[in-house]
Coordinates of C-alpha atoms in Angstrom, one line a residue:
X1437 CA -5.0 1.3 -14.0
X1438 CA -3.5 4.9 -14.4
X1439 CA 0.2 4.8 -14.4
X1440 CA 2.4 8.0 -14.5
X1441 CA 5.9 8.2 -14.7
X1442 CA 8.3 10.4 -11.8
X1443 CA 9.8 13.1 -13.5
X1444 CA 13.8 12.2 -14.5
X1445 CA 14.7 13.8 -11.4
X1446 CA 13.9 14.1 -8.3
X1447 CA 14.2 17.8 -6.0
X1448 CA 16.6 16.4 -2.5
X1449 CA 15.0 15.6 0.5
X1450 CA 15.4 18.1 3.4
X1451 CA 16.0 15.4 5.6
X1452 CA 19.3 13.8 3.9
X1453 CA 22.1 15.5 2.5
X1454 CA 22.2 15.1 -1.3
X1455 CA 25.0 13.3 -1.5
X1456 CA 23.9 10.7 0.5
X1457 CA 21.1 9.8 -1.4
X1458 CA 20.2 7.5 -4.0
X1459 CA 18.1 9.4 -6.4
X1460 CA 16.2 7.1 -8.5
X1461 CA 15.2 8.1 -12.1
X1462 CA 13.6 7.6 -15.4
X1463 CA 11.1 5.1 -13.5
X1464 CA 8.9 4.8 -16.6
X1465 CA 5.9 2.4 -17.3
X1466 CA 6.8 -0.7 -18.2
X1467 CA 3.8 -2.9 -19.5
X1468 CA 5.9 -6.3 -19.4
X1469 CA 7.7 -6.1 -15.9
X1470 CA 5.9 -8.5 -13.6
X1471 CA 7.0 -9.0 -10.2
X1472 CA 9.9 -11.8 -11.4
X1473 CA 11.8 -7.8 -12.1
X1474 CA 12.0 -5.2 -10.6
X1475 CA 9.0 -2.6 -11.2
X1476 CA 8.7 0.5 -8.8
X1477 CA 5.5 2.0 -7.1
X1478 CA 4.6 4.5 -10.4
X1479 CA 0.8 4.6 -9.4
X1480 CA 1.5 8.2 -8.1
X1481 CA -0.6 11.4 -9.7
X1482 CA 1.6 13.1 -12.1
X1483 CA 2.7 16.2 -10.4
X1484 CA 4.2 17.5 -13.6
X1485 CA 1.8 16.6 -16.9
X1486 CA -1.8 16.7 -15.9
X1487 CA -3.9 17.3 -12.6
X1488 CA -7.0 15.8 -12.7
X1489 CA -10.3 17.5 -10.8
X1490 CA -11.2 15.8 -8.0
X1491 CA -14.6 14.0 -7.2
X1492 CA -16.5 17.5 -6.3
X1493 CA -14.3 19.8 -7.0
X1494 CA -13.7 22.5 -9.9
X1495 CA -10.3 23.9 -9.5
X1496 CA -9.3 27.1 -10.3
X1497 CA -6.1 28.1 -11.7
X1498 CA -4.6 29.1 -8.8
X1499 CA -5.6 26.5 -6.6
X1500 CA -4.2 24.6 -9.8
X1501 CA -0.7 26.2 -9.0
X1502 CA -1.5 25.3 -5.3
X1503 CA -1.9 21.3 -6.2
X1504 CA 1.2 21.5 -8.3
X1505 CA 2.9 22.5 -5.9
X1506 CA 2.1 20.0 -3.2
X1507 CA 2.1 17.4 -5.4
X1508 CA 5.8 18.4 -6.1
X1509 CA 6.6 17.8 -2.7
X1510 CA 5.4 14.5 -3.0
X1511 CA 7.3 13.1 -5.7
X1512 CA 10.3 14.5 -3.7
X1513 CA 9.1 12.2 -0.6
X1514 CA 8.5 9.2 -3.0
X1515 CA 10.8 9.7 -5.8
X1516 CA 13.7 8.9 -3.6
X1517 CA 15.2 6.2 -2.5
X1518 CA 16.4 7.1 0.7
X1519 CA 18.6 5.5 2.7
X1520 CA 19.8 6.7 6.1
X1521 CA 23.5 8.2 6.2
X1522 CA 24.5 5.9 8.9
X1523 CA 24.4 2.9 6.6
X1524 CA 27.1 4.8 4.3
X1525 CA 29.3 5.8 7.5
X1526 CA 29.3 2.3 9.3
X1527 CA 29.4 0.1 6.4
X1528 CA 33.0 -0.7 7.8
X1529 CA 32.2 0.0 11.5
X1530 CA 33.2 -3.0 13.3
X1531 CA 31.9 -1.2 16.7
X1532 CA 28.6 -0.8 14.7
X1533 CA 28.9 -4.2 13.3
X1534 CA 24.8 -5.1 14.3
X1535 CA 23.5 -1.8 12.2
X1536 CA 25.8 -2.8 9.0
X1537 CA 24.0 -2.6 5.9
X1538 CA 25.4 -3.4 2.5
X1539 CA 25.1 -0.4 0.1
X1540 CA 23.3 -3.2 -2.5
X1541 CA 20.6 -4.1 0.4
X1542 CA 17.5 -4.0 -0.7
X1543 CA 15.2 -1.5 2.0
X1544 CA 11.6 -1.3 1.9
X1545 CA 11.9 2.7 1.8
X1546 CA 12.7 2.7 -1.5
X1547 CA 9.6 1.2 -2.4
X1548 CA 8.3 -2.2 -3.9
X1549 CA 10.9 -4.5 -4.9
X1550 CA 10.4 -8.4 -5.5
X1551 CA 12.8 -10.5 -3.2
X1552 CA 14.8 -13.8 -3.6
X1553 CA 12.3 -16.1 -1.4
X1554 CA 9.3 -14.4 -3.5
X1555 CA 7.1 -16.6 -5.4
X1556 CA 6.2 -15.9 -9.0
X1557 CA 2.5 -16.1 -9.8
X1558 CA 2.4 -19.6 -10.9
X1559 CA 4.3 -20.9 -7.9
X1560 CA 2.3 -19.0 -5.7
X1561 CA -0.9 -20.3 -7.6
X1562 CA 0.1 -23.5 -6.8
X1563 CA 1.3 -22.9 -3.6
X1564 CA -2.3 -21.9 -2.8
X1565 CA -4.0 -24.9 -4.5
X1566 CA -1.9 -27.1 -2.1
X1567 CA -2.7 -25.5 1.4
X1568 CA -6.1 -25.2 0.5
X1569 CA -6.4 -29.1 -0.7
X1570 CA -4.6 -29.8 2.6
X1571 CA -7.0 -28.1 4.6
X1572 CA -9.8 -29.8 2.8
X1573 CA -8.4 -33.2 3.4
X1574 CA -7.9 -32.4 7.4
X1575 CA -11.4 -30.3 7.9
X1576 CA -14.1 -32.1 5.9
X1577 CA -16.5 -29.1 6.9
X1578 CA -14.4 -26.6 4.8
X1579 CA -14.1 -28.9 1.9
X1580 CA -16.9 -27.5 -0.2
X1581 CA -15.9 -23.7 0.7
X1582 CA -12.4 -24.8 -0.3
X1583 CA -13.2 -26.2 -3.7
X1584 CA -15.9 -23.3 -4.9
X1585 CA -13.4 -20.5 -3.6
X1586 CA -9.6 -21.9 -5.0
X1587 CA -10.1 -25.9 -5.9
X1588 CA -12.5 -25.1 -8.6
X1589 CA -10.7 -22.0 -10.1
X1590 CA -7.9 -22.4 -12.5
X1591 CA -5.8 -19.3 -11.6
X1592 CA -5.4 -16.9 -9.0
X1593 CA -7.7 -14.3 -10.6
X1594 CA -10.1 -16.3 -10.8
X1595 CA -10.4 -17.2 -7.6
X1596 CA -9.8 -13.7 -6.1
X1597 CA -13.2 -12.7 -8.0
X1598 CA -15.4 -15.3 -7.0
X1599 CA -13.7 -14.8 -3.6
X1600 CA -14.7 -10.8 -3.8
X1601 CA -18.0 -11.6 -5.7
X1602 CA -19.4 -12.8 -2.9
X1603 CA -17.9 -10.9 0.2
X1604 CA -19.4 -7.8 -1.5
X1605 CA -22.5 -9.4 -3.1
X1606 CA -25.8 -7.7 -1.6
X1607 CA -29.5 -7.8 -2.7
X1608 CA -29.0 -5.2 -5.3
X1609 CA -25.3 -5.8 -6.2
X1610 CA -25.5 -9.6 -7.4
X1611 CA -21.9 -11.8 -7.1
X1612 CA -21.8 -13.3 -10.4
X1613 CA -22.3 -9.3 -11.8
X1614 CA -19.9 -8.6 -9.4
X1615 CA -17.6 -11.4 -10.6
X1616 CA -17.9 -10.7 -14.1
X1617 CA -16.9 -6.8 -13.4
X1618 CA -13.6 -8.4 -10.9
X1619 CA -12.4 -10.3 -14.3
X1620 CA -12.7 -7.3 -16.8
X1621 CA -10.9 -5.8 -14.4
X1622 CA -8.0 -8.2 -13.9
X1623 CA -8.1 -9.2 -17.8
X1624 CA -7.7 -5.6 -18.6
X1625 CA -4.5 -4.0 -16.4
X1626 CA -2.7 -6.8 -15.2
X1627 CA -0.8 -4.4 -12.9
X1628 CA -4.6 -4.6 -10.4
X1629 CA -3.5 -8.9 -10.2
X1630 CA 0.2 -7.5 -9.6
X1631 CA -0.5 -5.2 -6.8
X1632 CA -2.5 -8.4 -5.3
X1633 CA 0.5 -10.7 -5.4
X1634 CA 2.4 -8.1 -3.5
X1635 CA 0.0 -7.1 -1.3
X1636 CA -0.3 -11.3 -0.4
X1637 CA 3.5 -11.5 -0.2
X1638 CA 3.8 -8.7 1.8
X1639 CA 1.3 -9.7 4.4
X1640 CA 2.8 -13.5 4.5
X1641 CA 6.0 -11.5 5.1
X1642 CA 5.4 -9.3 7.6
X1643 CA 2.1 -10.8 9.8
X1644 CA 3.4 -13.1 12.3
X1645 CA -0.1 -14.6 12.7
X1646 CA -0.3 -15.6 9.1
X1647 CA 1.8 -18.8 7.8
X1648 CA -0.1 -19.6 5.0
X1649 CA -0.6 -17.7 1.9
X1650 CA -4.8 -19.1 2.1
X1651 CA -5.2 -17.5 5.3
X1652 CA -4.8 -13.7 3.8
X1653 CA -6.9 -14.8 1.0
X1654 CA -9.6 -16.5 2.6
X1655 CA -9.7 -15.0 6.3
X1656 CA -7.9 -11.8 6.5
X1657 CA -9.9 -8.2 6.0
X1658 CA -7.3 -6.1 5.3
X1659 CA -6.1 -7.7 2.7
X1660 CA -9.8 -8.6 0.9
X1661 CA -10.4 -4.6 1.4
X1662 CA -7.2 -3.1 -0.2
X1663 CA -8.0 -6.4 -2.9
X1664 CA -11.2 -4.6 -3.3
X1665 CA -10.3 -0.8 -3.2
X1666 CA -8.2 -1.7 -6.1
X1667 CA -10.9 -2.4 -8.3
X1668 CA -13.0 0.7 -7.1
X1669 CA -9.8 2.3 -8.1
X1670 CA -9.9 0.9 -11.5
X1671 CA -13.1 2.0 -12.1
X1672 CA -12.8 5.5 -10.9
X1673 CA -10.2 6.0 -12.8
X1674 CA -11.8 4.3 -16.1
X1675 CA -14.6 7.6 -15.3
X1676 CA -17.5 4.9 -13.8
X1677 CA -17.4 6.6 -10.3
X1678 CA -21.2 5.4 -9.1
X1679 CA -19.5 2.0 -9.4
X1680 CA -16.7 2.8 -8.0
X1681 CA -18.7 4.3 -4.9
X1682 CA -21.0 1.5 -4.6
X1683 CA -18.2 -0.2 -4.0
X1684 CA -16.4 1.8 -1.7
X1685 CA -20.0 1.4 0.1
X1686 CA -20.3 -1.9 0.4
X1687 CA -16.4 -2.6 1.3
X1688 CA -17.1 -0.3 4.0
X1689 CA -20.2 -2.4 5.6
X1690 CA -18.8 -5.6 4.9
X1691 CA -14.7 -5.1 6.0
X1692 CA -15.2 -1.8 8.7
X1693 CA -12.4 -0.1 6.1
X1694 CA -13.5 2.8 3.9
X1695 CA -10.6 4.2 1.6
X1696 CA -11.6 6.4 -1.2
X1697 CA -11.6 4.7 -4.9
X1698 CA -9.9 8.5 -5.8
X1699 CA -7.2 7.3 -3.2
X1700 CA -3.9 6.1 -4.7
X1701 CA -1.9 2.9 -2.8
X1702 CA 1.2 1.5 -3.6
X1703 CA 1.9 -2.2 -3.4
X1704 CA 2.9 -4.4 -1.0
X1705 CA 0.4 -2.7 1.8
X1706 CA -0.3 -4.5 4.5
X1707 CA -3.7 -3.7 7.0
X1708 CA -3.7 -5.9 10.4
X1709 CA -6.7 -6.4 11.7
X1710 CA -8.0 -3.7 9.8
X1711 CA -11.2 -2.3 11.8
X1712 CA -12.1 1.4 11.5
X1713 CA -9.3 2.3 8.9
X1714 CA -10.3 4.9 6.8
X1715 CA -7.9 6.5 3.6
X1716 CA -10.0 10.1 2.0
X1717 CA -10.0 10.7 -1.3
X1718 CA -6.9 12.5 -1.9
X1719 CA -4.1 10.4 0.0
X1720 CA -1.4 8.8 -1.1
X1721 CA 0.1 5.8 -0.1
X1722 CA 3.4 4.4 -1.2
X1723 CA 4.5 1.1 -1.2
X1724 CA 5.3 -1.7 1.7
X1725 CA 3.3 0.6 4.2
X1726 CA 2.0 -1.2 7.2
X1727 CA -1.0 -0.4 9.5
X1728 CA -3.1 -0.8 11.8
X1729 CA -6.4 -1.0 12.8
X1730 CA -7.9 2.1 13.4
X1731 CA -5.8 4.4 11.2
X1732 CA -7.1 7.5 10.3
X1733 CA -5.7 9.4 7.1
X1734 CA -8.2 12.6 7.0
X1735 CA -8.7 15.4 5.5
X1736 CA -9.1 19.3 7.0
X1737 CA -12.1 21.7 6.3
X1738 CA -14.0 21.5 3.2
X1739 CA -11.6 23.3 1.0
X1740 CA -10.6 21.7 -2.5
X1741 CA -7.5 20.1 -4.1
X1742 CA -5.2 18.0 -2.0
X1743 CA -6.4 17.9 1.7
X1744 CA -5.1 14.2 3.1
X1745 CA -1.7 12.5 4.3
X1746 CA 1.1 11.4 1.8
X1747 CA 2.8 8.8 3.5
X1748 CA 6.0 7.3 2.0
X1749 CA 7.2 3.8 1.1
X1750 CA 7.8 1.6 4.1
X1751 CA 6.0 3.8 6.4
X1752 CA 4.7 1.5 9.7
X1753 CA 1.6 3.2 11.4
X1754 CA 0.9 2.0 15.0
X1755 CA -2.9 1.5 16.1
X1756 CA -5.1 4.1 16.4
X1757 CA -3.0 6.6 14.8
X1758 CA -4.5 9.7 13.3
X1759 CA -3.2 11.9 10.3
X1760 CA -5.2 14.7 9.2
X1761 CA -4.4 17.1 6.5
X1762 CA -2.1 17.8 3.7
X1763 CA 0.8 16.8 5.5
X1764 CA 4.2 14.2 4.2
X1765 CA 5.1 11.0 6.3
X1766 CA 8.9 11.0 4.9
X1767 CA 9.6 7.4 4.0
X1768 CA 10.8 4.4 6.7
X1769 CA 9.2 6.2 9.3
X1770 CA 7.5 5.0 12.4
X1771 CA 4.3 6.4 13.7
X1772 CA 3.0 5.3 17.6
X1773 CA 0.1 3.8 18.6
X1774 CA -2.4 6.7 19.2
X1775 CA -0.7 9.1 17.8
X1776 CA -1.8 12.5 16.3
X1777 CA -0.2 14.1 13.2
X1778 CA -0.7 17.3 12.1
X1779 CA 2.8 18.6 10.6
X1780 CA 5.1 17.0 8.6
X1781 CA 7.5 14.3 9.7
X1782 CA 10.5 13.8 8.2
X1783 CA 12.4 10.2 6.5
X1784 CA 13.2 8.0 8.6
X1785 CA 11.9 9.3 12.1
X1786 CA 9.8 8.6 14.7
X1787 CA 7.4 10.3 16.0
X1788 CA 4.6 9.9 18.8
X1789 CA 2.1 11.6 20.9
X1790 CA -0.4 13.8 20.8
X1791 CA 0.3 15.9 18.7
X1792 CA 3.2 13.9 17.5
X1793 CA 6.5 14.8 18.1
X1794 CA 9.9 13.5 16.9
X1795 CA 11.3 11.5 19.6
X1796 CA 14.0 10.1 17.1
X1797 CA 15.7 10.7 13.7
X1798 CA 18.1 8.9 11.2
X1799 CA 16.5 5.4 12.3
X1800 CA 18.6 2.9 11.0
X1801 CA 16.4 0.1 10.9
X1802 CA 13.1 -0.5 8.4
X1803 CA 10.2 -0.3 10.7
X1804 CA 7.8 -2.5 8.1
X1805 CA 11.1 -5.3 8.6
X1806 CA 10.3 -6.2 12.5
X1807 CA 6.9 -4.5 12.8
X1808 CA 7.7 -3.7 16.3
X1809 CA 5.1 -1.0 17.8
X1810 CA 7.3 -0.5 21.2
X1811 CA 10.9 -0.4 20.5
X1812 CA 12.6 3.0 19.4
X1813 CA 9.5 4.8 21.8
X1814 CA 11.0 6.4 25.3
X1815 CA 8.6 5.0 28.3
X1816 CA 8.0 8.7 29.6
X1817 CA 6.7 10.8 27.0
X1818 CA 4.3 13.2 27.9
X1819 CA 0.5 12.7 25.7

């Protein structure tokens, strides 16, 4: 998968003061980092080395400039680790003693970071060959779709292209083709099977309705469709974009969610439910973003270079929101159910309506932590 590294440092945020931010830098590849260490979201274009053309489009050398530029400002968003300035000013609060948060916490704004109760892959491998032999032994009717989907694999990749294989298997794209192409692609850039961990652990984690890791795997959409944008994303990158397309295709008809293989998504993302999202072809996504179901990150007009949302790590978007155009979520924001965007919001804010408006800023709390659609939203807002 394409990997390029954040430039050594990173312009401030407008929405923090400088000193109050963590700026994190030299965030270069690092082949051998698994998620057992710490390994940054690093999947972003590089706004500094090379701008690649997009699917139709032949750049010129201003609208060159023009991408540089925005891309620029997107590093900024992502490239930080920002923490709001309450959790500096109240670390010793005892009147604030509920919004306390240790300097070394870890914040899902900053992007994807492995926690303590995370399981490495083998654990989780096994954790996975458990549940699904349990549920095998208690429902005799999903015993044979138990053992040809997990029980008959020997490790997680495995499984997760057989799995694929056949949810995007048609009369003219054949499963075991289709399951041959899912294992070059894991064998080759073991970050795609890293991603997949993350994105399992991080819907376990945050999906109150899920309380087994088989249930993601086996029954949930949104995670089976980023699972399976990921390899259209390896292969657009790797230049075989028909592939790539027929994929996005099919992933489309078979899941309801249509992101762009040109698209770039962090780890740890999260889709409930997952109907009618659709991602264009030049977002970005950072890491533990959570949505909805239909979410809307579009594009404006026809004209070339970047025309989609960049939405920062730890971003929550309610249900039904829409984001169209060029414009920056700034990291551990929240968005509202039904919400329109059209301008940029800034870290750490929330924002509803139609079109959105700021409603609050400096939010303490992670909105991917609680998931929590209705709190931090005033009852009377006008749409």
């Amino acid at each position: 998968m394409f990997r390029s590294p954040y430039a050594e440092t990173a312009a401030p945020s407008t929405s923090r003061p400088q000193a109050q931010l963590i700026v994190r830098t030299k965030l270069l590849r690092n082949a051998g980092n698994t998620l057992s260490g710490y390994k940054p979201f690093i999947n972003l274009r590089n706004s500094t080395t090379s701008i690649r053309t997009m699917a139709r489009d032949q750049l010129s050398s201003e609208q060159r400039s023009e991408l540089e530029v925005v891309r620029a400002r997107l590093n900024q968003q992502l490239g930080l680790a920002t923490v709001p300035s309450e959790y500096h000013g109240q670390r010793n609060s005892t009147a604030n003693e509920g919004a306390v948060c240790p300097s070394d916490e870890y914040h899902p704004s900053q992007g994807w970071r492995p926690q303590a109760h995370h399981l490495t892959k083998d654990q989780l491998w096994a954790q996975i060959r458990e549940e699904a032999q349990q549920d095998a032994a208690s429902e005799p009717a999903l015993a044979s779709n138990m053992y040809s989907t997990i029980l008959a694999h020997s490790n997680i990749e495995k499984s997760m292209a057989f799995m694929l294989a056949n949810k995007l298997a048609s009369p003219t794209m054949l499963g075991m083709q289709l399951m041959r192409l899912i294992q070059e692609v894991y064998e080759d850039d073991a970050e795609v099977v890293e991603s997949c961990l993350a994105d399992l652990q991080a819907v376990y984690d945050r999906d109150p309705a899920c309380d087994r890791y088989t249930q993601a795997i086996l029954y949930f959409k949104g995670f089976q469709a980023v699972q399976s944008y990921r390899i259209a994303h390896w292969l657009w990158q790797k230049g075989r974009k028909s592939l790539a397309l027929a994929i996005q295709s099919r992933m489309s008809e078979v899941f309801h969610v249509d992101v762009h293989p040109a698209a770039v998504l962090g780890r740890g993302i999260m889709i409930d439910h997952a109907t009618g999202v659709v991602i264009g072809e030049t977002a970005v996504v950072g890491d533990n973003v959570s949505m909805l179901h239909h979410v809307t990150l579009g594009g404006s007009g026809t004209g070339r270079g970047v025309r989609h949302p960049t939405i920062g790590h730890g971003v929550l978007i309610g249900a039904g929101v829409t984001v169209l155009g060029p414009v920056t979520v700034g990291a551990g924001s929240k968005l509202g159910a039904g919400s329109v965007v059209v301008s940029d919001i800034p870290c750490h804010s929330v924002a509803v309506g139609v079109p959105a408006r700021i409603i609050k800023k400096n939010i303490i709390k992670e909105p991917v932590k609680d998931m929590d659609q209705c709190v931090d939203f005033v009852l009377n807002y006008d749409i």
